Each structure stands twice: as structure tokens, then as C-alpha cells.
């Protein structure tokens, strides 16, 4: 299904007409507003809405806002009709409303290299899971040995913790190395200083569109209906701060510094052709989580590190299909207590590692707890992240003659403030 916008039809283009992701952009000093992407162009959805070419079915200007929340809250019928309308005005043989209006094209299609991308949605709450079994096995093996690697609960429950919405940032945001309490295993007392074991975590983020009701659990199938789309997510992690603080309530400041997401939310509808089967289960799940439907996705995921002023080296390449629990299962579990989910809730999948070392999604694993520094292909080595390092996540699905990309999820580590 080609588009009349040629750049969308080029091999390897992240944004063909089959993708149509959603984001928020601005150009120059303009107000941020909602957009989609086609080829090398951003599509100004607010301008299309104003011109009467696009109607999400809400009250007022749904897309003229600096977040996707109003659109996401309208629910699956609105998402489907907007996607169908955009597809129709962008495909080669579709509705000419945009294609044949020079004025509207000039107003609506903005070269991607001229725009600033912003946080695509206002994060209501952020929860991070631990749903790739290989990652849990690797980390457990480091601390407890391979026999006791998986926690007792692992095969029964999607483990997670409540994270911080306030420090979720969009790709391109730089941040300072965190300060925190550190205690070496042989030290008598903790000290306060810059994290020495700063890491990244390769994850997918599921974005909740429609809310659930206080006190009412939802089924896995209902949960899947609530999900608007997916982003790439980097859960920056201070391993040394975590090691000292996490007993007995789990990660706190170790995960609070920053969480980076890609600027594009790829709609669930665009990922439908890439559904992957549920993994083999060693133990049956309780009925409220049991779900034979293929709710994972086959998405190739890649991590790369660029030291300051040097060339980028790829670290690993894995796939989202390795998740032991789908986002729909995580979401159903999240509501099992009666906890209501809101428009803009963000669920981190957990670090996605595959069976082979080349598929591991953190430096903790790639350097085996810092004991075996990881050699960078373009020179140098890393146990953990250094100041000036830029870590980039990429993700894509290969369709039949097209490619659905997530764009990039990148962040740069700056030196810590002076510890006081
Ligand atoms: Mn994580």
C-alpha cells in the first residue's frame, strides 16, 4: 500500500503509511501539538483537524493540545476511525482531500528535521515490570546462582514496582548521573556520592488509552483493548544505589532519576500483523492471568552506545517476543487489586533479554555484574555507563514489503553534581 509521499515508500523507512505513529511536535516557537509521521514528514494533526479533514469525534480541538491524552481517552473507536481516515488521505489511491490541496499540504506536512519532538503524552503513573524471564534468570544467577535464579513467585505473577511519572522524559533529554547512598559490601557504613554503576534497561512501554474503574479488575482481553500503543523505554538504573536501598521495599531512588521514552507512540493497530504467540509456560497461570491469545509482538530491538566524541557501537539485539508476560497480562494484574488505571498510564515491560549473550538488554548482564567488561566494537570497553555516553534504543518490525519503526530512544549521561 504505497503513499503519494515518495519518502514513505523507500525501503527501510520507519514511517510508511502502514505505521502512522502518534507524537507531539513544535516548529520554532510554536505551541506543541499532536502529530503523526509519514516518510520524512511530520503530519500536523491539529492543522488537519482545523481544516475539517480529520475528526476524532471529541469535543473541541482534540489534536491542538500539547499531549495525546485527550485523543487517547476517546477510546478504540476513535483511534480506529482516525487511523482509517489518515490512511485514506495518505495512500496513493485514497481520498484527495490532502493530496490535491497545495495550501493544506504546505501547512500540514513539515520536514522532520525542522521540528522539535516533545513528550507524546502526559504520564499519569509509571509502573515498571520484570517480565523477560531471561533477564530475571541472568540477574538471579549473578546474586543467587543458577539453581535459585528465578524468584519463587516469578512463574506465577508479573512482578513490578510503582515508579515515578515525574522523571519520564522524551528521547534526546540529557540528565546528570545520580547521587545517592552507596555501601560497598565490605564497608561498615554508607557514603553519599555519584553512582558508580549506572546502567540502562532496554524495555518496551505500553501506553494506557482508556481508563478502568476504581475497585473493578479487568480481564486480560479487556486490558488489551485499553492499550493505545507502545513506545521504546529506557529504565536508567543505578545498580549500586539499588543494591543498598532495595531491601525490603524494592527499587526507589535507583530508578527515580530518569526514564526515557521514544517520541513516537506506535499504535496497537499498526503492530497487529506482528503478534507473537504466548511463551511456553512451565507452570499454569491462575485463571485471571491465563491467556492463550497471541498478545506479545515480534519487534526487533537494538541497543547502541556512543562514547563522547566517538563512533557508536551496537551492544545487543533482541526481540519483544521474549516477554513471559504480555502488557495485557501486566495491566490485568495491575487492576486485580481494584487499582484503577488512567489515561496516560505507562507500563514498562521489564528488561528484554533473549537467550544468547548478544541479546541481553543491560550492561549489568553484558558485563556480568561488572566482572567482565564489555568490549565496544568501535573501541573501548564498558562495565557501566560513563559520563558523556549516549545510549540509544531502536526498534522495528519487518512487514511484507514495509518496515514499522519506533524511531530512536536516546539519552546522554552528564557528570554528577558535586556531592554535599
Ligand atoms: Mn526496569
PDB file of C-alpha atoms in Angstrom, residues 134-150 368:
ATOM      1  CA  UNK A 134      15.993 -14.462  30.669  1.00  0.00           C
ATOM      2  CA  UNK A 135      16.764 -11.116  32.329  1.00  0.00           C
ATOM      3  CA  UNK A 136      15.348 -12.315  35.657  1.00  0.00           C
ATOM      4  CA  UNK A 137      17.343 -15.533  35.279  1.00  0.00           C
ATOM      5  CA  UNK A 138      20.581 -13.683  34.473  1.00  0.00           C
ATOM      6  CA  UNK A 139      20.254 -11.248  37.375  1.00  0.00           C
ATOM      7  CA  UNK A 140      19.170 -14.027  39.760  1.00  0.00           C
ATOM      8  CA  UNK A 141      22.116 -16.185  38.675  1.00  0.00           C
ATOM      9  CA  UNK A 142      24.537 -13.360  39.477  1.00  0.00           C
ATOM     10  CA  UNK A 143      23.194 -12.996  43.014  1.00  0.00           C
ATOM     11  CA  UNK A 144      21.924 -16.470  43.959  1.00  0.00           C
ATOM     12  CA  UNK A 145      23.382 -18.944  41.455  1.00  0.00           C
ATOM     13  CA  UNK A 146      21.551 -20.673  38.588  1.00  0.00           C
ATOM     14  CA  UNK A 147      19.648 -23.154  40.798  1.00  0.00           C
ATOM     15  CA  UNK A 148      17.787 -20.420  42.667  1.00  0.00           C
ATOM     16  CA  UNK A 149      17.932 -17.783  39.944  1.00  0.00           C
ATOM     17  CA  UNK A 150      14.217 -17.144  39.415  1.00  0.00           C
ATOM     18  CA  UNK A 368      28.192  -9.845  34.152  1.00  0.00           C
TER      19      UNK A 368
END
